């Protein structure tokens, strides 16, 4: 403290610091204005520290080094890749589907170049952007027509607004879902200007409930896939096929919101059967809505397929312009959809399906290979073991379905409280953050979604030293 005024006086000027080698590097890397600003900040910080009796390095080199370190940290993109070892394949908070190589290539091309987005190359006249994928969607779903919006929430919104604004929409009480991120069916109805008419009860809804609800003001009947829950026990629902008959008799469209909606029977990949879009169309729904980045494995998008006259109405809704997708996503969507023409090779080409179809034994073998590396990185404070675990599909697809998987379970050697949470935080702090889950006294790294094994192992070196502090 005694030398503090002295130290403050000896603090170098901005100009002096700018001559230090780290500052020259900073100016070269980030531009002179940013480097000067960072140096000023570093000087301010040093001054503040000296005033409270701290601050060790006050030489120009020290200040410049701290300015450069700050700029380097700040230059890290906020959108960062992570290792998703949560066991949830379609993790909404981790960006849902990982795109296929073909989709990535198509998106990159569309970013680099002008594309015929709304331009008919035959006639030289204006074309339609949805036209780029309409026939593929029709081919894969058996629907008459198709349109695309920003996501499935938008698809539901625009369908309700187009067909039921100022009118009534009939929905079973067992299907009034809330899915993550404040998407609640009753709220969407209200925003779309449709009046919700609830029928039946939470666990049981019968044909007569729908029949009694039909009236002059009925705009549509909505069936909603109860994506993220199941009602079990004493239950009854009216099948889509029967509902389609009822709706048709009264000249009212039936809309089936499938949520995840898959284009192939997942049973061929060893998973439970999830209703396909083609099935929903064949069952007689007039419109079917589903997501692009759930089971379909593409970019975020919302698809609406079904009757031509209804799709035309939706396309005339001014909301369509506000909810449209851009050229980059359209390119990725087209490339993803094309993969479905060859279902036999889907598991090799589409990461979502590849991850879901990955056999447990394959994952366990990978866990065996990586176990020593993790044990070494963590040191004696933790015990690492290869264990069975269960993955989930995620994003509301087959919520009760658990997929047998394997991974690495980490437990503190001494059972110290808080050690697992601290370890989870340390893993999230790695150069490529690792996101795992804590389960029954262990930190579980489900390896189902781990593709680049070498990168994962190399990344672990970032734990050196941290592990002892955690124990
Ligand atoms: C996920 C889901 C939505 C919303 O889809 P997003 O693509 O996330 O906007 C709507 N309805 C159901 C039934 C869903 O499962």
Short mmCIF file of C-alpha atoms and ligand atoms in Angstrom, two decimals:
data_model
loop_
_atom_site.label_atom_id
_atom_site.label_comp_id
_atom_site.label_asym_id
_atom_site.label_seq_id
_atom_site.Cartn_x
_atom_site.Cartn_y
_atom_site.Cartn_z
CA UNK A 1 0.00 0.00 0.00
CA UNK A 2 2.86 2.31 0.81
CA UNK A 3 4.14 2.28 -2.74
CA UNK A 4 0.76 2.64 -4.37
CA UNK A 5 0.88 6.31 -5.46
CA UNK A 6 4.33 5.59 -6.73
CA UNK A 7 3.08 2.63 -8.77
CA UNK A 8 0.22 4.70 -10.16
CA UNK A 9 2.73 7.29 -11.33
CA UNK A 10 4.89 4.64 -12.96
CA UNK A 11 1.96 3.20 -14.99
CA UNK A 12 2.87 3.38 -18.69
CA UNK A 13 0.92 5.60 -21.13
CA UNK A 14 -1.36 4.16 -23.80
CA UNK A 15 1.26 5.06 -26.35
CA UNK A 16 3.99 3.19 -24.50
CA UNK A 17 1.83 0.09 -24.15
CA UNK A 18 1.01 0.19 -27.86
CA UNK A 19 4.70 -0.34 -28.56
CA UNK A 20 4.85 -3.56 -26.57
CA UNK A 21 4.98 -6.69 -28.73
CA UNK A 22 1.63 -8.11 -27.52
CA UNK A 23 -0.04 -4.81 -28.44
CA UNK A 24 1.48 -4.95 -31.92
CA UNK A 25 0.06 -8.47 -32.30
CA UNK A 26 -3.31 -7.21 -31.03
CA UNK A 27 -3.38 -4.33 -33.54
CA UNK A 28 -2.43 -6.72 -36.32
CA UNK A 29 -5.08 -9.26 -35.35
CA UNK A 30 -8.00 -7.00 -34.43
CA UNK A 31 -7.21 -3.56 -35.90
CA UNK A 32 -5.68 -0.54 -34.19
CA UNK A 33 -8.88 1.04 -32.77
CA UNK A 34 -9.87 -2.20 -31.02
CA UNK A 35 -6.32 -2.67 -29.70
CA UNK A 36 -6.16 0.89 -28.34
CA UNK A 37 -9.55 0.49 -26.67
CA UNK A 38 -8.45 -2.79 -25.08
CA UNK A 39 -5.20 -1.23 -23.85
CA UNK A 40 -7.12 1.67 -22.27
CA UNK A 41 -9.39 -0.84 -20.55
CA UNK A 42 -6.42 -2.86 -19.32
CA UNK A 43 -4.80 0.31 -17.96
CA UNK A 44 -8.04 1.28 -16.20
CA UNK A 45 -8.29 -2.18 -14.68
CA UNK A 46 -4.67 -2.06 -13.48
CA UNK A 47 -5.21 1.39 -11.98
CA UNK A 48 -8.33 0.18 -10.15
CA UNK A 49 -6.41 -2.80 -8.77
CA UNK A 50 -3.53 -0.62 -7.58
CA UNK A 51 -5.99 1.60 -5.71
CA UNK A 52 -7.16 -1.36 -3.64
CA UNK A 53 -3.58 -2.46 -3.04
CA UNK A 54 -3.43 -5.21 -5.63
CA UNK A 55 -2.17 -5.42 -9.17
CA UNK A 56 1.07 -7.20 -9.89
CA UNK A 57 2.15 -6.37 -13.41
CA UNK A 58 2.28 -2.72 -14.27
CA UNK A 59 4.94 -2.86 -17.00
CA UNK A 60 3.87 -2.03 -20.59
CA UNK A 61 4.38 -5.70 -21.54
CA UNK A 62 2.01 -6.89 -18.79
CA UNK A 63 -0.72 -4.43 -19.72
CA UNK A 64 -0.41 -5.27 -23.43
CA UNK A 65 -0.56 -9.01 -22.70
CA UNK A 66 -3.72 -8.58 -20.69
CA UNK A 67 -5.29 -6.45 -23.46
CA UNK A 68 -4.44 -9.11 -26.06
CA UNK A 69 -5.82 -11.91 -23.88
CA UNK A 70 -9.06 -9.97 -23.48
CA UNK A 71 -9.40 -9.42 -27.23
CA UNK A 72 -8.70 -13.10 -27.95
CA UNK A 73 -11.35 -14.20 -25.45
CA UNK A 74 -13.85 -11.74 -26.84
CA UNK A 75 -13.23 -12.91 -30.42
CA UNK A 76 -14.54 -16.40 -29.67
CA UNK A 77 -17.81 -16.89 -31.53
CA UNK A 78 -20.91 -17.11 -29.35
CA UNK A 79 -22.23 -19.85 -31.59
CA UNK A 80 -19.91 -22.66 -30.56
CA UNK A 81 -19.91 -26.35 -31.28
CA UNK A 82 -20.33 -28.62 -28.27
CA UNK A 83 -20.17 -32.36 -27.70
CA UNK A 84 -23.77 -33.42 -27.07
CA UNK A 85 -23.31 -36.32 -24.64
CA UNK A 86 -26.67 -35.79 -22.96
CA UNK A 87 -28.12 -38.88 -24.60
CA UNK A 88 -30.90 -36.77 -26.11
CA UNK A 89 -30.38 -36.96 -29.84
CA UNK A 90 -32.70 -34.11 -30.84
CA UNK A 91 -31.86 -31.71 -28.02
CA UNK A 92 -33.73 -28.46 -28.57
CA UNK A 93 -31.30 -26.46 -26.41
CA UNK A 94 -28.37 -27.88 -28.38
CA UNK A 95 -29.82 -27.06 -31.78
CA UNK A 96 -31.80 -30.24 -32.58
CA UNK A 97 -30.81 -32.05 -35.79
CA UNK A 98 -27.23 -32.16 -37.05
CA UNK A 99 -27.45 -31.77 -40.82
CA UNK A 100 -26.41 -34.27 -43.47
CA UNK A 101 -23.27 -33.56 -45.47
CA UNK A 102 -25.39 -33.12 -48.61
CA UNK A 103 -27.52 -30.49 -46.84
CA UNK A 104 -24.43 -28.63 -45.64
CA UNK A 105 -22.98 -28.57 -49.16
CA UNK A 106 -26.23 -27.33 -50.67
CA UNK A 107 -26.51 -24.60 -48.03
CA UNK A 108 -22.92 -23.46 -48.62
CA UNK A 109 -23.52 -23.25 -52.37
CA UNK A 110 -26.65 -21.19 -51.81
CA UNK A 111 -24.67 -18.87 -49.53
CA UNK A 112 -21.86 -18.39 -52.02
CA UNK A 113 -23.88 -17.92 -55.16
CA UNK A 114 -27.00 -16.49 -56.69
CA UNK A 115 -29.63 -19.20 -57.05
CA UNK A 116 -32.88 -19.50 -58.99
CA UNK A 117 -34.94 -19.00 -55.85
CA UNK A 118 -38.08 -17.43 -57.25
CA UNK A 119 -37.18 -17.60 -60.87
CA UNK A 120 -38.50 -20.00 -63.50
CA UNK A 121 -35.53 -20.93 -65.65
CA UNK A 122 -37.78 -22.27 -68.44
CA UNK A 123 -39.81 -19.13 -68.97
CA UNK A 124 -37.49 -16.53 -67.47
CA UNK A 125 -40.41 -15.30 -65.38
CA UNK A 126 -40.91 -15.00 -61.66
CA UNK A 127 -41.21 -18.38 -59.97
CA UNK A 128 -42.20 -19.59 -56.53
CA UNK A 129 -39.69 -20.44 -53.82
CA UNK A 130 -41.77 -23.31 -52.42
CA UNK A 131 -41.82 -24.76 -55.93
CA UNK A 132 -38.23 -25.90 -55.35
CA UNK A 133 -39.31 -28.61 -52.92
CA UNK A 134 -43.04 -29.01 -53.50
CA UNK A 135 -42.87 -32.05 -55.74
CA UNK A 136 -40.40 -33.80 -53.42
CA UNK A 137 -42.68 -33.20 -50.45
CA UNK A 138 -45.68 -34.49 -52.39
CA UNK A 139 -43.77 -37.54 -53.56
CA UNK A 140 -42.60 -38.42 -50.03
CA UNK A 141 -45.93 -37.84 -48.30
CA UNK A 142 -48.51 -38.71 -50.93
CA UNK A 143 -50.07 -35.26 -50.47
CA UNK A 144 -51.55 -33.18 -53.27
CA UNK A 145 -49.66 -30.01 -52.43
CA UNK A 146 -47.22 -28.58 -49.92
CA UNK A 147 -45.93 -25.32 -48.50
CA UNK A 148 -43.13 -24.36 -46.11
CA UNK A 149 -42.79 -21.85 -43.28
CA UNK A 150 -40.24 -20.96 -40.61
CA UNK A 151 -41.02 -23.80 -38.18
CA UNK A 152 -43.87 -26.06 -37.17
CA UNK A 153 -45.16 -23.52 -34.64
CA UNK A 154 -45.53 -21.12 -37.57
CA UNK A 155 -47.19 -23.85 -39.62
CA UNK A 156 -49.85 -24.36 -36.95
CA UNK A 157 -50.30 -20.61 -36.55
CA UNK A 158 -50.82 -19.90 -40.23
CA UNK A 159 -53.12 -22.89 -40.72
CA UNK A 160 -55.35 -21.77 -37.82
CA UNK A 161 -55.29 -18.16 -38.97
CA UNK A 162 -56.13 -19.07 -42.56
CA UNK A 163 -58.91 -21.56 -41.89
CA UNK A 164 -60.34 -20.57 -38.52
CA UNK A 165 -59.88 -16.83 -38.00
CA UNK A 166 -63.11 -15.54 -36.46
CA UNK A 167 -64.36 -19.11 -36.41
CA UNK A 168 -64.12 -22.11 -34.12
CA UNK A 169 -61.43 -24.78 -33.95
CA UNK A 170 -62.41 -28.04 -32.30
CA UNK A 171 -59.73 -29.85 -30.26
CA UNK A 172 -59.82 -32.70 -27.75
CA UNK A 173 -58.96 -31.73 -24.16
CA UNK A 174 -56.45 -34.56 -24.21
CA UNK A 175 -54.49 -32.80 -26.95
CA UNK A 176 -54.22 -29.23 -25.66
CA UNK A 177 -50.48 -29.48 -25.37
CA UNK A 178 -47.73 -27.20 -24.22
CA UNK A 179 -44.35 -27.86 -25.74
CA UNK A 180 -41.12 -26.16 -24.73
CA UNK A 181 -40.53 -22.48 -25.31
CA UNK A 182 -44.04 -21.27 -24.47
CA UNK A 183 -45.82 -22.91 -27.40
CA UNK A 184 -49.24 -23.60 -25.92
CA UNK A 185 -52.02 -24.68 -28.19
CA UNK A 186 -54.70 -22.44 -26.55
CA UNK A 187 -52.41 -19.38 -26.81
CA UNK A 188 -51.58 -20.06 -30.46
CA UNK A 189 -55.30 -20.39 -31.16
CA UNK A 190 -55.96 -17.01 -29.57
CA UNK A 191 -53.15 -15.33 -31.54
CA UNK A 192 -54.42 -16.91 -34.74
CA UNK A 193 -57.83 -15.38 -34.05
CA UNK A 194 -59.52 -18.75 -33.71
CA UNK A 195 -61.95 -19.62 -30.95
CA UNK A 196 -60.93 -22.78 -29.17
CA UNK A 197 -63.72 -25.27 -28.66
CA UNK A 198 -62.53 -27.96 -26.26
CA UNK A 199 -64.23 -31.31 -26.39
CA UNK A 200 -64.09 -34.47 -24.28
CA UNK A 201 -61.99 -34.84 -21.15
CA UNK A 202 -58.29 -35.09 -20.44
CA UNK A 203 -58.23 -38.87 -20.69
CA UNK A 204 -61.24 -39.71 -22.86
CA UNK A 205 -62.71 -38.08 -25.94
CA UNK A 206 -65.43 -39.81 -28.00
CA UNK A 207 -66.95 -39.36 -31.44
CA UNK A 208 -70.12 -37.86 -29.91
CA UNK A 209 -68.03 -35.12 -28.25
CA UNK A 210 -66.87 -33.93 -31.66
CA UNK A 211 -70.33 -34.39 -33.20
CA UNK A 212 -71.94 -32.18 -30.55
CA UNK A 213 -69.32 -29.46 -31.07
CA UNK A 214 -69.86 -29.01 -34.80
CA UNK A 215 -71.80 -25.87 -35.68
CA UNK A 216 -72.20 -23.00 -38.12
CA UNK A 217 -69.00 -21.36 -36.97
CA UNK A 218 -66.73 -24.41 -37.09
CA UNK A 219 -63.61 -23.55 -39.10
CA UNK A 220 -61.65 -26.75 -38.63
CA UNK A 221 -61.04 -29.80 -36.49
CA UNK A 222 -57.52 -30.08 -35.12
CA UNK A 223 -55.83 -33.27 -34.08
CA UNK A 224 -52.57 -32.77 -32.21
CA UNK A 225 -49.86 -35.35 -31.68
CA UNK A 226 -49.28 -35.33 -27.92
CA UNK A 227 -45.58 -35.12 -28.58
CA UNK A 228 -44.04 -34.92 -25.17
CA UNK A 229 -46.40 -36.99 -23.05
CA UNK A 230 -48.72 -39.97 -23.19
CA UNK A 231 -52.03 -40.43 -21.49
CA UNK A 232 -52.09 -43.98 -20.18
CA UNK A 233 -54.67 -46.09 -18.44
CA UNK A 234 -58.41 -45.49 -18.90
CA UNK A 235 -58.23 -43.56 -22.14
CA UNK A 236 -60.06 -43.06 -25.42
CA UNK A 237 -59.38 -40.95 -28.44
CA UNK A 238 -61.00 -40.74 -31.85
CA UNK A 239 -58.64 -42.05 -34.51
CA UNK A 240 -57.61 -39.66 -37.27
CA UNK A 241 -59.32 -41.84 -39.87
CA UNK A 242 -62.68 -41.64 -38.07
CA UNK A 243 -62.26 -37.95 -37.40
CA UNK A 244 -61.57 -37.40 -41.10
CA UNK A 245 -64.90 -39.06 -41.96
CA UNK A 246 -66.78 -36.91 -39.46
CA UNK A 247 -65.17 -33.72 -40.69
CA UNK A 248 -65.75 -34.56 -44.33
CA UNK A 249 -69.47 -35.19 -43.73
CA UNK A 250 -69.75 -31.66 -42.41
CA UNK A 251 -67.49 -30.07 -45.00
CA UNK A 252 -64.94 -28.98 -42.38
CA UNK A 253 -61.20 -29.56 -42.86
CA UNK A 254 -59.30 -31.88 -40.50
CA UNK A 255 -55.82 -30.67 -39.63
CA UNK A 256 -53.37 -33.12 -38.07
CA UNK A 257 -50.41 -31.50 -36.29
CA UNK A 258 -47.91 -34.34 -36.15
CA UNK A 259 -45.14 -32.36 -34.45
CA UNK A 260 -42.08 -34.44 -35.16
CA UNK A 261 -43.49 -36.24 -38.12
CA UNK A 262 -41.20 -38.74 -39.78
CA UNK A 263 -41.01 -39.60 -43.46
CA UNK A 264 -39.93 -43.21 -42.90
CA UNK A 265 -41.10 -45.97 -40.62
CA UNK A 266 -38.62 -45.82 -37.75
CA UNK A 267 -39.25 -49.50 -37.06
CA UNK A 268 -36.81 -50.31 -39.87
CA UNK A 269 -34.08 -48.76 -37.70
CA UNK A 270 -35.04 -50.74 -34.62
CA UNK A 271 -37.10 -47.95 -33.05
CA UNK A 272 -40.78 -47.91 -32.16
CA UNK A 273 -43.24 -47.00 -34.87
CA UNK A 274 -44.03 -43.29 -35.02
CA UNK A 275 -46.90 -42.26 -37.33
CA UNK A 276 -45.44 -41.17 -40.65
CA UNK A 277 -46.60 -38.14 -42.57
CA UNK A 278 -47.72 -40.38 -45.44
CA UNK A 279 -49.91 -42.36 -43.01
CA UNK A 280 -51.49 -39.18 -41.67
CA UNK A 281 -52.22 -38.05 -45.24
CA UNK A 282 -53.63 -41.48 -46.16
CA UNK A 283 -55.86 -41.45 -43.06
CA UNK A 284 -57.69 -38.54 -44.62
CA UNK A 285 -56.33 -35.41 -42.92
CA UNK A 286 -56.90 -32.40 -45.17
CA UNK A 287 -53.69 -30.81 -43.90
CA UNK A 288 -50.74 -32.26 -41.99
CA UNK A 289 -48.12 -30.08 -40.26
CA UNK A 290 -44.66 -31.22 -39.09
CA UNK A 291 -41.17 -29.99 -38.20
CA UNK A 292 -38.03 -29.91 -40.33
CA UNK A 293 -35.47 -30.27 -37.55
CA UNK A 294 -36.96 -33.03 -35.43
CA UNK A 295 -37.05 -36.62 -36.69
CA UNK A 296 -36.79 -35.44 -40.28
CA UNK A 297 -33.19 -34.43 -39.53
CA UNK A 298 -33.06 -31.21 -41.53
CA UNK A 299 -32.85 -27.50 -40.74
CA UNK A 300 -35.52 -25.65 -38.78
CA UNK A 301 -38.67 -25.50 -40.90
CA UNK A 302 -42.40 -26.14 -40.75
CA UNK A 303 -44.09 -28.17 -43.47
CA UNK A 304 -47.76 -28.07 -44.36
CA UNK A 305 -48.93 -30.74 -46.78
CA UNK A 306 -52.38 -31.62 -48.02
CA UNK A 307 -55.29 -30.39 -50.12
CA UNK A 308 -54.41 -28.09 -52.98
CA UNK A 309 -57.23 -25.57 -52.40
CA UNK A 310 -56.31 -25.21 -48.73
CA UNK A 311 -52.57 -24.84 -49.45
CA UNK A 312 -53.43 -22.15 -52.01
CA UNK A 313 -55.41 -20.30 -49.33
CA UNK A 314 -52.48 -20.49 -46.92
CA UNK A 315 -50.11 -19.18 -49.59
CA UNK A 316 -52.40 -16.17 -50.09
CA UNK A 317 -52.33 -15.31 -46.36
CA UNK A 318 -50.06 -12.24 -45.88
CA UNK A 319 -48.55 -14.06 -42.88
CA UNK A 320 -46.90 -16.43 -45.35
CA UNK A 321 -44.53 -13.67 -46.42
CA UNK A 322 -43.58 -13.02 -42.80
CA UNK A 323 -42.98 -16.70 -42.08
CA UNK A 324 -41.11 -17.75 -45.20
CA UNK A 325 -37.75 -19.52 -45.18
CA UNK A 326 -34.59 -18.15 -46.76
CA UNK A 327 -32.56 -19.62 -49.63
CA UNK A 328 -29.93 -21.20 -47.38
CA UNK A 329 -32.45 -23.27 -45.50
CA UNK A 330 -34.41 -24.13 -48.65
CA UNK A 331 -31.24 -25.52 -50.18
CA UNK A 332 -30.59 -27.64 -47.08
CA UNK A 333 -34.23 -28.78 -46.96
CA UNK A 334 -34.17 -29.93 -50.58
CA UNK A 335 -30.94 -31.87 -50.09
CA UNK A 336 -32.27 -33.48 -46.89
CA UNK A 337 -35.56 -34.50 -48.52
CA UNK A 338 -33.73 -36.04 -51.48
CA UNK A 339 -31.99 -38.46 -49.10
CA UNK A 340 -35.39 -39.98 -48.27
CA UNK A 341 -35.69 -41.30 -51.80
CA UNK A 342 -33.21 -43.98 -50.78
CA UNK A 343 -34.33 -45.19 -47.33
CA UNK A 344 -31.79 -48.06 -47.36
CA UNK A 345 -28.91 -45.60 -47.18
CA UNK A 346 -30.58 -43.13 -44.85
CA UNK A 347 -28.79 -44.42 -41.75
CA UNK A 348 -25.47 -43.87 -43.50
CA UNK A 349 -26.27 -40.37 -44.75
CA UNK A 350 -28.58 -38.66 -42.29
CA UNK A 351 -26.94 -38.01 -38.89
CA UNK A 352 -30.23 -38.00 -36.95
CA UNK A 353 -31.13 -41.47 -38.18
CA UNK A 354 -27.51 -42.65 -37.92
CA UNK A 355 -27.38 -41.63 -34.25
CA UNK A 356 -30.77 -43.11 -33.43
CA UNK A 357 -29.98 -46.37 -35.21
CA UNK A 358 -26.50 -46.74 -33.70
CA UNK A 359 -26.29 -50.14 -31.97
CA UNK A 360 -25.56 -50.22 -28.26
CA UNK A 361 -22.59 -52.55 -28.78
CA UNK A 362 -20.95 -50.06 -31.12
CA UNK A 363 -21.34 -47.29 -28.54
CA UNK A 364 -20.05 -49.54 -25.74
CA UNK A 365 -16.93 -50.35 -27.77
CA UNK A 366 -16.29 -46.65 -28.24
CA UNK A 367 -16.73 -46.13 -24.49
CA UNK A 368 -14.13 -48.87 -23.83
CA UNK A 369 -11.67 -47.10 -26.13
CA UNK A 370 -12.19 -43.70 -24.51
CA UNK A 371 -12.35 -44.80 -20.88
CA UNK A 372 -8.56 -44.76 -20.24
CA UNK A 373 -8.18 -41.29 -21.75
CA UNK A 374 -10.91 -39.82 -19.54
CA UNK A 375 -9.59 -41.65 -16.45
CA UNK A 376 -6.12 -40.23 -17.10
CA UNK A 377 -7.41 -36.71 -17.68
CA UNK A 378 -9.42 -36.80 -14.45
CA UNK A 379 -6.73 -38.39 -12.26
CA UNK A 380 -7.25 -40.36 -9.04
CA UNK A 381 -9.97 -38.05 -7.70
CA UNK A 382 -12.57 -39.67 -9.96
CA UNK A 383 -13.53 -43.20 -10.94
CA UNK A 384 -14.51 -43.73 -14.58
CA UNK A 385 -16.46 -46.79 -15.75
CA UNK A 386 -18.08 -48.00 -18.96
CA UNK A 387 -21.78 -48.44 -18.26
CA UNK A 388 -25.10 -49.03 -19.98
CA UNK A 389 -27.49 -46.09 -20.08
CA UNK A 390 -30.54 -45.02 -22.04
CA UNK A 391 -30.79 -42.36 -24.71
CA UNK A 392 -33.87 -40.42 -25.68
CA UNK A 393 -34.97 -39.25 -29.08
CA UNK A 394 -35.91 -35.80 -27.83
CA UNK A 395 -37.99 -32.93 -29.20
CA UNK A 396 -41.17 -34.69 -28.24
CA UNK A 397 -40.70 -37.71 -30.47
CA UNK A 398 -41.65 -41.01 -28.83
CA UNK A 399 -41.29 -39.55 -25.31
CA UNK A 400 -41.66 -42.85 -23.48
CA UNK A 401 -39.35 -44.68 -25.80
CA UNK A 402 -35.90 -45.19 -24.35
CA UNK A 403 -33.10 -46.32 -26.59
CA UNK A 404 -30.49 -48.67 -25.03
CA UNK A 405 -27.12 -46.95 -25.09
CA UNK A 406 -23.72 -46.92 -23.38
CA UNK A 407 -21.30 -44.37 -22.09
CA UNK A 408 -18.84 -43.34 -19.42
CA UNK A 409 -20.02 -42.89 -15.85
CA UNK A 410 -17.83 -40.70 -13.63
CA UNK A 411 -18.04 -40.78 -9.82
CA UNK A 412 -15.92 -38.87 -7.30
CA UNK A 413 -13.51 -41.24 -5.53
CA UNK A 414 -14.26 -39.68 -2.14
CA UNK A 415 -17.91 -38.85 -2.71
CA UNK A 416 -17.38 -35.19 -1.94
CA UNK A 417 -20.55 -33.13 -2.21
CA UNK A 418 -20.68 -30.85 -5.21
CA UNK A 419 -17.80 -32.61 -6.98
CA UNK A 420 -20.03 -33.80 -9.83
CA UNK A 421 -21.54 -30.39 -10.46
CA UNK A 422 -18.04 -28.90 -10.46
CA UNK A 423 -16.85 -31.59 -12.87
CA UNK A 424 -19.83 -30.96 -15.16
CA UNK A 425 -18.91 -27.27 -15.15
CA UNK A 426 -15.27 -28.05 -15.94
CA UNK A 427 -16.37 -30.17 -18.90
CA UNK A 428 -18.54 -27.32 -20.13
CA UNK A 429 -15.49 -25.06 -19.82
CA UNK A 430 -13.36 -27.13 -22.23
CA UNK A 431 -12.29 -25.60 -25.58
CA UNK A 432 -15.13 -27.62 -27.12
CA UNK A 433 -17.65 -27.75 -24.27
CA UNK A 434 -18.83 -31.23 -23.28
CA UNK A 435 -22.46 -31.41 -22.16
CA UNK A 436 -23.30 -34.52 -20.11
CA UNK A 437 -25.98 -35.34 -17.53
CA UNK A 438 -25.90 -36.03 -13.81
CA UNK A 439 -27.81 -39.15 -12.90
CA UNK A 440 -27.96 -41.01 -9.59
CA UNK A 441 -24.64 -39.88 -8.19
CA UNK A 442 -22.73 -40.13 -11.45
CA UNK A 443 -21.90 -37.84 -14.32
CA UNK A 444 -22.98 -39.82 -17.37
CA UNK A 445 -21.45 -39.19 -20.79
CA UNK A 446 -23.78 -40.99 -23.21
CA UNK A 447 -21.66 -41.54 -26.32
CA UNK A 448 -24.54 -42.15 -28.75
CA UNK A 449 -24.01 -38.81 -30.47
CA UNK A 450 -20.21 -38.82 -30.38
CA UNK A 451 -18.89 -38.87 -33.90
CA UNK A 452 -15.35 -37.47 -33.78
CA UNK A 453 -13.66 -39.67 -31.21
CA UNK A 454 -10.16 -38.27 -31.77
CA UNK A 455 -11.34 -34.69 -31.32
CA UNK A 456 -13.09 -35.68 -28.10
CA UNK A 457 -9.92 -37.30 -26.72
CA UNK A 458 -7.72 -34.35 -27.73
CA UNK A 459 -10.17 -31.92 -26.13
CA UNK A 460 -9.74 -33.68 -22.76
CA UNK A 461 -6.22 -32.34 -22.37
CA UNK A 462 -7.90 -29.07 -21.41
CA UNK A 463 -8.81 -30.76 -18.12
CA UNK A 464 -5.17 -31.09 -17.03
CA UNK A 465 -4.77 -29.55 -13.61
CA UNK A 466 -8.46 -28.77 -13.25
CA UNK A 467 -9.29 -32.27 -12.06
CA UNK A 468 -7.15 -32.08 -8.89
CA UNK A 469 -8.76 -28.82 -7.94
CA UNK A 470 -12.18 -30.44 -8.35
CA UNK A 471 -11.56 -33.42 -6.13
C1 LIG B 1 -42.56 -29.58 -31.79
C2 LIG B 1 -44.01 -29.39 -32.05
C3 LIG B 1 -44.49 -28.19 -32.56
C4 LIG B 1 -43.61 -27.02 -32.83
O1 LIG B 1 -42.68 -27.32 -33.82
P1 LIG B 1 -41.36 -26.40 -34.01
O2 LIG B 1 -40.76 -26.93 -35.26
O3 LIG B 1 -40.54 -26.62 -32.79
O4 LIG B 1 -41.82 -25.00 -34.14
C5 LIG B 1 -45.84 -28.08 -32.77
N1 LIG B 1 -46.68 -29.10 -32.51
C6 LIG B 1 -46.24 -30.29 -32.02
C7 LIG B 1 -47.22 -31.36 -31.77
C8 LIG B 1 -44.89 -30.46 -31.77
O5 LIG B 1 -44.44 -31.62 -31.28
#
